[in-house]
PDB file of C-alpha atoms and ligand atoms in Angstrom:
ATOM      1  CA  MET A   1       0.022   0.235  -0.131  1.00  0.00           C
ATOM      2  CA  THR A   2       1.320   3.202  -1.358  1.00  0.00           C
ATOM      3  CA  ARG A   3       0.495   6.085   1.090  1.00  0.00           C
ATOM      4  CA  ARG A   4       1.767   9.560  -0.495  1.00  0.00           C
ATOM      5  CA  LYS A   5       3.545  11.538   2.167  1.00  0.00           C
ATOM      6  CA  LEU A   6       2.471  14.711   4.381  1.00  0.00           C
ATOM      7  CA  VAL A   7       4.844  17.167   5.950  1.00  0.00           C
ATOM      8  CA  ALA A   8       2.579  19.216   8.404  1.00  0.00           C
ATOM      9  CA  GLY A   9       3.750  22.162   9.862  1.00  0.00           C
ATOM     10  CA  ASN A  10       2.784  22.945  13.617  1.00  0.00           C
ATOM     11  CA  TRP A  11       2.854  26.736  14.357  1.00  0.00           C
ATOM     12  CA  LYS A  12       2.611  26.686  17.538  1.00  0.00           C
ATOM     13  CA  MET A  13       1.754  29.379  19.699  1.00  0.00           C
ATOM     14  CA  ASN A  14       3.724  32.160  17.329  1.00  0.00           C
ATOM     15  CA  GLY A  15       2.923  33.742  14.200  1.00  0.00           C
ATOM     16  CA  MET A  16       1.759  37.464  13.809  1.00  0.00           C
ATOM     17  CA  ALA A  17       0.538  38.560   9.994  1.00  0.00           C
ATOM     18  CA  ARG A  18       4.161  39.518   9.238  1.00  0.00           C
ATOM     19  CA  ASP A  19       5.059  35.779   8.696  1.00  0.00           C
ATOM     20  CA  LEU A  20       2.185  35.291   5.826  1.00  0.00           C
ATOM     21  CA  ASP A  21       4.923  35.971   3.357  1.00  0.00           C
ATOM     22  CA  ALA A  22       6.597  32.675   4.683  1.00  0.00           C
ATOM     23  CA  VAL A  23       2.630  30.972   4.125  1.00  0.00           C
ATOM     24  CA  ALA A  24       3.318  32.615   0.705  1.00  0.00           C
ATOM     25  CA  ALA A  25       6.846  30.737   0.450  1.00  0.00           C
ATOM     26  CA  ILE A  26       5.749  27.733   1.550  1.00  0.00           C
ATOM     27  CA  ALA A  27       2.977  27.175  -0.599  1.00  0.00           C
ATOM     28  CA  ALA A  28       5.143  27.983  -3.358  1.00  0.00           C
ATOM     29  CA  ALA A  29       7.285  25.067  -2.543  1.00  0.00           C
ATOM     30  CA  ALA A  30       4.810  22.430  -2.167  1.00  0.00           C
ATOM     31  CA  ARG A  31       3.217  22.978  -5.522  1.00  0.00           C
ATOM     32  CA  ALA A  32       6.808  22.624  -6.791  1.00  0.00           C
ATOM     33  CA  HIS A  33       6.052  19.182  -5.188  1.00  0.00           C
ATOM     34  CA  PRO A  34       2.764  18.027  -6.129  1.00  0.00           C
ATOM     35  CA  ASP A  35       3.622  14.398  -5.185  1.00  0.00           C
ATOM     36  CA  VAL A  36       3.834  15.606  -1.172  1.00  0.00           C
ATOM     37  CA  ASP A  37       0.809  16.780   1.013  1.00  0.00           C
ATOM     38  CA  VAL A  38       1.507  19.925   2.972  1.00  0.00           C
ATOM     39  CA  ALA A  39      -0.082  21.234   5.978  1.00  0.00           C
ATOM     40  CA  LEU A  40       0.809  24.080   8.433  1.00  0.00           C
ATOM     41  CA  CYS A  41      -1.838  24.543  11.456  1.00  0.00           C
ATOM     42  CA  VAL A  42      -1.644  28.149  12.004  1.00  0.00           C
ATOM     43  CA  PRO A  43      -2.995  30.225  15.211  1.00  0.00           C
ATOM     44  CA  ALA A  44      -6.220  30.556  14.815  1.00  0.00           C
ATOM     45  CA  THR A  45      -5.808  34.088  15.044  1.00  0.00           C
ATOM     46  CA  LEU A  46      -3.925  33.333  10.674  1.00  0.00           C
ATOM     47  CA  ILE A  47      -6.112  30.618   9.404  1.00  0.00           C
ATOM     48  CA  ALA A  48      -8.095  32.891   6.927  1.00  0.00           C
ATOM     49  CA  ALA A  49      -5.622  34.854   5.775  1.00  0.00           C
ATOM     50  CA  ALA A  50      -3.402  32.122   5.753  1.00  0.00           C
ATOM     51  CA  ALA A  51      -5.859  29.987   3.705  1.00  0.00           C
ATOM     52  CA  SER A  52      -5.633  33.525   1.008  1.00  0.00           C
ATOM     53  CA  ARG A  53      -1.896  33.138   0.587  1.00  0.00           C
ATOM     54  CA  GLY A  54      -1.220  29.530   0.749  1.00  0.00           C
ATOM     55  CA  GLU A  55      -2.803  27.498  -1.856  1.00  0.00           C
ATOM     56  CA  GLY A  56      -1.239  24.101  -2.175  1.00  0.00           C
ATOM     57  CA  VAL A  57      -1.235  24.076   1.387  1.00  0.00           C
ATOM     58  CA  TRP A  58      -3.817  22.607   3.889  1.00  0.00           C
ATOM     59  CA  ILE A  59      -3.876  25.168   6.453  1.00  0.00           C
ATOM     60  CA  GLY A  60      -4.821  24.450   9.920  1.00  0.00           C
ATOM     61  CA  ALA A  61      -5.509  24.695  13.605  1.00  0.00           C
ATOM     62  CA  GLN A  62      -4.194  23.111  16.447  1.00  0.00           C
ATOM     63  CA  ASP A  63      -6.589  22.721  17.888  1.00  0.00           C
ATOM     64  CA  VAL A  64     -11.081  22.290  17.949  1.00  0.00           C
ATOM     65  CA  HIS A  65     -13.723  21.548  20.570  1.00  0.00           C
ATOM     66  CA  ALA A  66     -15.818  18.749  20.173  1.00  0.00           C
ATOM     67  CA  ASN A  67     -19.075  20.240  19.772  1.00  0.00           C
ATOM     68  CA  ASP A  68     -20.388  22.240  17.004  1.00  0.00           C
ATOM     69  CA  ALA A  69     -21.461  25.135  19.230  1.00  0.00           C
ATOM     70  CA  GLY A  70     -22.153  26.257  22.327  1.00  0.00           C
ATOM     71  CA  ALA A  71     -21.150  27.830  26.013  1.00  0.00           C
ATOM     72  CA  HIS A  72     -18.029  27.796  25.735  1.00  0.00           C
ATOM     73  CA  THR A  73     -15.375  30.531  26.808  1.00  0.00           C
ATOM     74  CA  GLY A  74     -12.629  30.798  24.341  1.00  0.00           C
ATOM     75  CA  CYS A  75     -13.523  27.875  22.498  1.00  0.00           C
ATOM     76  CA  LEU A  76     -13.029  27.459  18.473  1.00  0.00           C
ATOM     77  CA  SER A  77     -15.818  24.644  17.006  1.00  0.00           C
ATOM     78  CA  ALA A  78     -14.800  22.257  13.596  1.00  0.00           C
ATOM     79  CA  PRO A  79     -17.931  24.547  11.546  1.00  0.00           C
ATOM     80  CA  MET A  80     -15.871  27.569  12.866  1.00  0.00           C
ATOM     81  CA  LEU A  81     -12.920  27.025  11.631  1.00  0.00           C
ATOM     82  CA  VAL A  82     -13.932  25.613   8.445  1.00  0.00           C
ATOM     83  CA  GLU A  83     -15.545  28.406   7.950  1.00  0.00           C
ATOM     84  CA  ALA A  84     -12.122  30.265   8.463  1.00  0.00           C
ATOM     85  CA  GLY A  85     -10.473  28.470   5.342  1.00  0.00           C
ATOM     86  CA  ALA A  86      -8.956  24.866   7.607  1.00  0.00           C
ATOM     87  CA  ARG A  87      -8.801  21.979   6.138  1.00  0.00           C
ATOM     88  CA  VAL A  88      -7.075  19.419   9.187  1.00  0.00           C
ATOM     89  CA  VAL A  89      -7.144  20.056  12.578  1.00  0.00           C
ATOM     90  CA  ILE A  90      -3.811  18.644  15.023  1.00  0.00           C
ATOM     91  CA  VAL A  91      -5.844  16.838  18.255  1.00  0.00           C
ATOM     92  CA  GLY A  92      -3.970  15.697  20.924  1.00  0.00           C
ATOM     93  CA  HIS A  93      -1.150  17.466  21.413  1.00  0.00           C
ATOM     94  CA  SER A  94       1.299  16.960  24.199  1.00  0.00           C
ATOM     95  CA  GLU A  95       1.599  20.504  25.180  1.00  0.00           C
ATOM     96  CA  ARG A  96      -2.091  20.538  25.372  1.00  0.00           C
ATOM     97  CA  ARG A  97      -2.199  17.182  27.271  1.00  0.00           C
ATOM     98  CA  ALA A  98       0.197  18.811  29.134  1.00  0.00           C
ATOM     99  CA  ASP A  99      -0.834  22.635  29.612  1.00  0.00           C
ATOM    100  CA  GLN A 100      -4.955  21.717  29.051  1.00  0.00           C
ATOM    101  CA  ASN A 101      -5.111  18.767  30.542  1.00  0.00           C
ATOM    102  CA  GLU A 102      -6.022  16.875  27.253  1.00  0.00           C
ATOM    103  CA  THR A 103      -7.121  13.308  27.350  1.00  0.00           C
ATOM    104  CA  SER A 104      -7.212  10.574  25.090  1.00  0.00           C
ATOM    105  CA  HIS A 105     -10.878  10.607  25.432  1.00  0.00           C
ATOM    106  CA  ASP A 106     -11.084  14.126  24.724  1.00  0.00           C
ATOM    107  CA  ALA A 107      -8.241  14.251  21.984  1.00  0.00           C
ATOM    108  CA  TRP A 108     -10.710  11.378  20.362  1.00  0.00           C
ATOM    109  CA  ALA A 109     -14.251  13.721  21.072  1.00  0.00           C
ATOM    110  CA  LYS A 110     -11.915  15.851  19.009  1.00  0.00           C
ATOM    111  CA  ALA A 111     -11.050  13.590  16.132  1.00  0.00           C
ATOM    112  CA  ALA A 112     -15.028  13.117  15.881  1.00  0.00           C
ATOM    113  CA  ALA A 113     -15.911  16.275  15.455  1.00  0.00           C
ATOM    114  CA  ALA A 114     -13.539  17.789  12.767  1.00  0.00           C
ATOM    115  CA  HIS A 115     -14.523  14.329  10.763  1.00  0.00           C
ATOM    116  CA  ARG A 116     -18.384  15.752  11.390  1.00  0.00           C
ATOM    117  CA  HIS A 117     -16.961  18.325   9.575  1.00  0.00           C
ATOM    118  CA  ALA A 118     -15.056  16.626   6.407  1.00  0.00           C
ATOM    119  CA  MET A 119     -11.683  18.296   8.100  1.00  0.00           C
ATOM    120  CA  GLN A 120      -8.800  16.116   8.124  1.00  0.00           C
ATOM    121  CA  VAL A 121      -7.527  14.690  11.917  1.00  0.00           C
ATOM    122  CA  ILE A 122      -3.750  14.316  12.748  1.00  0.00           C
ATOM    123  CA  LEU A 123      -3.617  12.800  15.978  1.00  0.00           C
ATOM    124  CA  CYS A 124      -0.626  13.234  18.285  1.00  0.00           C
ATOM    125  CA  VAL A 125       0.887   9.744  20.689  1.00  0.00           C
ATOM    126  CA  GLY A 126       3.960  10.220  22.193  1.00  0.00           C
ATOM    127  CA  GLU A 127       5.680   8.754  26.380  1.00  0.00           C
ATOM    128  CA  THR A 128       7.141  11.174  28.600  1.00  0.00           C
ATOM    129  CA  GLU A 129      10.781  10.765  28.459  1.00  0.00           C
ATOM    130  CA  ALA A 130      10.607   9.077  32.022  1.00  0.00           C
ATOM    131  CA  GLU A 131       7.816   6.298  30.235  1.00  0.00           C
ATOM    132  CA  ARG A 132      11.005   5.485  27.793  1.00  0.00           C
ATOM    133  CA  GLU A 133      13.124   5.473  30.651  1.00  0.00           C
ATOM    134  CA  ALA A 134      11.080   2.781  32.321  1.00  0.00           C
ATOM    135  CA  GLY A 135      10.616   0.783  29.186  1.00  0.00           C
ATOM    136  CA  ARG A 136       6.948   1.163  29.112  1.00  0.00           C
ATOM    137  CA  ALA A 137       7.103   3.518  25.149  1.00  0.00           C
ATOM    138  CA  GLU A 138       5.347   1.087  23.594  1.00  0.00           C
ATOM    139  CA  ARG A 139       2.378   0.544  25.946  1.00  0.00           C
ATOM    140  CA  VAL A 140       1.555   4.686  26.830  1.00  0.00           C
ATOM    141  CA  VAL A 141       1.862   4.824  22.796  1.00  0.00           C
ATOM    142  CA  GLN A 142      -0.442   1.871  22.968  1.00  0.00           C
ATOM    143  CA  ALA A 143      -2.857   3.111  25.103  1.00  0.00           C
ATOM    144  CA  GLN A 144      -2.878   5.852  23.762  1.00  0.00           C
ATOM    145  CA  ILE A 145      -4.199   4.608  20.120  1.00  0.00           C
ATOM    146  CA  GLU A 146      -6.362   2.383  21.431  1.00  0.00           C
ATOM    147  CA  LYS A 147      -8.576   5.805  23.994  1.00  0.00           C
ATOM    148  CA  SER A 148      -8.743   7.926  20.683  1.00  0.00           C
ATOM    149  CA  VAL A 149      -8.419   6.962  17.208  1.00  0.00           C
ATOM    150  CA  PRO A 150     -12.123   6.655  16.067  1.00  0.00           C
ATOM    151  CA  GLU A 151     -13.269   3.236  15.309  1.00  0.00           C
ATOM    152  CA  ASP A 152     -14.632   4.645  12.062  1.00  0.00           C
ATOM    153  CA  ALA A 153     -10.722   6.398  10.636  1.00  0.00           C
ATOM    154  CA  THR A 154      -9.176   5.312   7.519  1.00  0.00           C
ATOM    155  CA  GLY A 155      -6.152   7.111   5.540  1.00  0.00           C
ATOM    156  CA  ASP A 156      -8.809   9.775   3.618  1.00  0.00           C
ATOM    157  CA  TRP A 157      -9.131  11.552   6.701  1.00  0.00           C
ATOM    158  CA  PHE A 158      -6.992  10.105   9.535  1.00  0.00           C
ATOM    159  CA  THR A 159      -3.208  10.761  10.478  1.00  0.00           C
ATOM    160  CA  LEU A 160      -1.445   9.153  13.715  1.00  0.00           C
ATOM    161  CA  ALA A 161       1.587  11.253  14.628  1.00  0.00           C
ATOM    162  CA  TYR A 162       4.244   9.450  17.122  1.00  0.00           C
ATOM    163  CA  GLU A 163       5.875  12.585  18.104  1.00  0.00           C
ATOM    164  CA  PRO A 164       8.024  10.877  21.974  1.00  0.00           C
ATOM    165  CA  ARG A 165       7.254  14.480  24.499  1.00  0.00           C
ATOM    166  CA  TRP A 166      10.885  14.446  24.916  1.00  0.00           C
ATOM    167  CA  ALA A 167      12.448  15.436  21.680  1.00  0.00           C
ATOM    168  CA  ILE A 168      10.175  18.189  20.844  1.00  0.00           C
ATOM    169  CA  GLY A 169      12.045  21.000  21.123  1.00  0.00           C
ATOM    170  CA  THR A 170      14.183  19.991  22.406  1.00  0.00           C
ATOM    171  CA  GLY A 171      17.448  18.844  19.552  1.00  0.00           C
ATOM    172  CA  ARG A 172      17.507  15.274  20.323  1.00  0.00           C
ATOM    173  CA  THR A 173      15.507  12.660  18.201  1.00  0.00           C
ATOM    174  CA  PRO A 174      14.778   8.256  19.290  1.00  0.00           C
ATOM    175  CA  THR A 175      16.912   6.664  16.762  1.00  0.00           C
ATOM    176  CA  LEU A 176      15.856   5.695  13.818  1.00  0.00           C
ATOM    177  CA  GLU A 177      15.565   2.384  14.713  1.00  0.00           C
ATOM    178  CA  GLU A 178      13.727   3.095  17.886  1.00  0.00           C
ATOM    179  CA  ILE A 179      11.319   5.224  15.780  1.00  0.00           C
ATOM    180  CA  ALA A 180      11.155   2.193  13.214  1.00  0.00           C
ATOM    181  CA  CYS A 181       9.986   0.162  16.667  1.00  0.00           C
ATOM    182  CA  ILE A 182       7.399   2.208  17.660  1.00  0.00           C
ATOM    183  CA  HIS A 183       6.176   2.808  14.109  1.00  0.00           C
ATOM    184  CA  ALA A 184       5.469   0.018  13.528  1.00  0.00           C
ATOM    185  CA  ILE A 185       3.966  -1.263  16.921  1.00  0.00           C
ATOM    186  CA  ALA A 186       1.474   1.717  16.233  1.00  0.00           C
ATOM    187  CA  ARG A 187       0.217   0.620  12.920  1.00  0.00           C
ATOM    188  CA  ALA A 188       0.092  -2.624  14.455  1.00  0.00           C
ATOM    189  CA  LYS A 189      -2.673  -1.183  17.328  1.00  0.00           C
ATOM    190  CA  LEU A 190      -4.296   0.101  14.661  1.00  0.00           C
ATOM    191  CA  ARG A 191      -4.490  -3.013  12.559  1.00  0.00           C
ATOM    192  CA  GLN A 192      -5.945  -5.043  15.623  1.00  0.00           C
ATOM    193  CA  MET A 193      -8.622  -1.641  16.195  1.00  0.00           C
ATOM    194  CA  ILE A 194      -9.652  -1.013  12.451  1.00  0.00           C
ATOM    195  CA  GLY A 195      -8.510  -4.011  10.166  1.00  0.00           C
ATOM    196  CA  ASP A 196      -6.173  -4.352   7.106  1.00  0.00           C
ATOM    197  CA  THR A 197      -8.149  -0.508   6.777  1.00  0.00           C
ATOM    198  CA  ALA A 198      -4.766   0.476   9.030  1.00  0.00           C
ATOM    199  CA  ALA A 199      -2.466  -0.133   6.081  1.00  0.00           C
ATOM    200  CA  GLY A 200      -3.537   3.153   4.449  1.00  0.00           C
ATOM    201  CA  ILE A 201      -3.221   4.943   7.351  1.00  0.00           C
ATOM    202  CA  ARG A 202      -0.644   7.977   7.795  1.00  0.00           C
ATOM    203  CA  ILE A 203       1.928   7.994  10.752  1.00  0.00           C
ATOM    204  CA  LEU A 204       3.776  10.268  10.923  1.00  0.00           C
ATOM    205  CA  TYR A 205       6.827  11.259  12.949  1.00  0.00           C
ATOM    206  CA  GLY A 206       7.224  14.592  15.083  1.00  0.00           C
ATOM    207  CA  GLY A 207       9.982  15.856  17.066  1.00  0.00           C
ATOM    208  CA  SER A 208      13.228  17.852  16.298  1.00  0.00           C
ATOM    209  CA  VAL A 209      12.627  17.326  12.775  1.00  0.00           C
ATOM    210  CA  THR A 210      14.840  19.478  10.737  1.00  0.00           C
ATOM    211  CA  GLY A 211      16.386  19.434   6.985  1.00  0.00           C
ATOM    212  CA  ALA A 212      19.256  18.261   8.057  1.00  0.00           C
ATOM    213  CA  ASN A 213      17.382  14.657   9.421  1.00  0.00           C
ATOM    214  CA  ALA A 214      14.532  14.305   7.419  1.00  0.00           C
ATOM    215  CA  GLY A 215      15.992  12.138   4.601  1.00  0.00           C
ATOM    216  CA  ALA A 216      16.971   9.719   6.964  1.00  0.00           C
ATOM    217  CA  ILE A 217      13.532   9.787   9.677  1.00  0.00           C
ATOM    218  CA  LEU A 218      11.300   9.981   6.011  1.00  0.00           C
ATOM    219  CA  PHE A 219      12.120   7.189   4.717  1.00  0.00           C
ATOM    220  CA  THR A 220      12.668   4.519   7.821  1.00  0.00           C
ATOM    221  CA  GLU A 221       9.849   1.639   7.808  1.00  0.00           C
ATOM    222  CA  ASN A 222       6.701   2.823   8.421  1.00  0.00           C
ATOM    223  CA  VAL A 223       7.366   6.602   8.452  1.00  0.00           C
ATOM    224  CA  ASP A 224       4.322   8.391   6.236  1.00  0.00           C
ATOM    225  CA  GLY A 225       5.558  11.837   6.458  1.00  0.00           C
ATOM    226  CA  ALA A 226       6.454  13.984   9.736  1.00  0.00           C
ATOM    227  CA  LEU A 227       5.035  17.063  12.285  1.00  0.00           C
ATOM    228  CA  VAL A 228       7.661  19.382  12.156  1.00  0.00           C
ATOM    229  CA  GLY A 229       7.584  22.502  15.604  1.00  0.00           C
ATOM    230  CA  GLY A 230      10.300  24.688  14.965  1.00  0.00           C
ATOM    231  CA  ALA A 231      11.690  24.381  11.973  1.00  0.00           C
ATOM    232  CA  SER A 232       8.171  25.189   9.962  1.00  0.00           C
ATOM    233  CA  LEU A 233       8.130  28.307  11.075  1.00  0.00           C
ATOM    234  CA  THR A 234      10.142  29.542   8.479  1.00  0.00           C
ATOM    235  CA  ALA A 235      10.760  28.918   4.625  1.00  0.00           C
ATOM    236  CA  ALA A 236      14.592  28.250   4.795  1.00  0.00           C
ATOM    237  CA  LYS A 237      13.653  25.477   7.453  1.00  0.00           C
ATOM    238  CA  PHE A 238      10.568  24.466   6.745  1.00  0.00           C
ATOM    239  CA  VAL A 239      11.649  24.050   2.512  1.00  0.00           C
ATOM    240  CA  PRO A 240      14.393  21.192   2.766  1.00  0.00           C
ATOM    241  CA  ILE A 241      11.663  19.422   4.802  1.00  0.00           C
ATOM    242  CA  ILE A 242       9.228  18.922   2.277  1.00  0.00           C
ATOM    243  CA  ALA A 243      12.351  18.850  -0.665  1.00  0.00           C
ATOM    244  CA  ALA A 244      13.217  15.813   1.401  1.00  0.00           C
ATOM    245  CA  ALA A 245       9.836  14.345   1.258  1.00  0.00           C
ATOM    246  CA  ALA A 246       9.569  14.587  -2.395  1.00  0.00           C
ATOM    247  CA  ALA A 247      13.635  13.458  -3.528  1.00  0.00           C
ATOM    248  CA  GLY A 248      12.680   9.750  -2.084  1.00  0.00           C
ATOM    249  CA  ASN A 249       9.349   9.996  -4.215  1.00  0.00           C
TER     250      ASN A 249
HETATM  251  P1  13P B 301       9.124  20.578  17.113  1.00  0.00           P
HETATM  252  O1  13P B 301       9.104  20.228  16.042  1.00  0.00           O
HETATM  253  O2  13P B 301       9.825  22.172  17.410  1.00  0.00           O
HETATM  254  O3  13P B 301      10.508  19.779  18.231  1.00  0.00           O
HETATM  255  O4  13P B 301       8.289  20.571  17.318  1.00  0.00           O
HETATM  256  C1  13P B 301       7.815  18.920  17.235  1.00  0.00           C
HETATM  257  C2  13P B 301       6.141  19.174  17.861  1.00  0.00           C
HETATM  258  O5  13P B 301       5.881  19.105  18.424  1.00  0.00           O
HETATM  259  C3  13P B 301       5.811  19.749  16.175  1.00  0.00           C
HETATM  260  O6  13P B 301       4.071  19.056  16.368  1.00  0.00           O
END
């Protein structure tokens, strides 16, 4: 089963109107590499403007509420994000699990809400450093997948991202063998839950991906793309990662 590579940027709480030129430059690179899917999850304040500058890129959000509307001060629903121009949303990011106490069940409900409104979903899982050192990385990731992946997930709309928390923003990455190991376990868990459909689901790696390490990581077995934080903030850093994904096709 061939899965197109997906290179997704997560700008986190970074990005002002002055940064929209970067969106345009990244979009130009995406159009130059049509064999690779490119997403850019910007702050909600920039979604509409980024969508107007980002032809060829899936402009996205970094969170969504599980409900479509209602008394939830400060939250944004899938219909609102879609109306603003978002085609994709990240759910269950470890920073939201840590800062907003989000659970795997929350991620499940948010993924379902986004899917109801025809959004693409990138759902994040990953262990802490303490969990890895205790030899529990595999079990933690399996449990997160079990609790958060919707039962109707298919590769048409659903992407899993393995982001070990200790690799995020640290410049440290697992070895390629460690990445391959968790990705194989993740795919086996998906297969156990949803059967052969699992073969069509992309599994991204995230955590300190750069232009320098992307080529090796992106062509590790069962790695179908990357979820990129810091190195997605400028075209100079992000475009080489898109090019690396295209190079192996
Ligand atoms: P960095 O690429 O900055 O390590 O961030 C990874 C991440 O959390 C993307 O969602």
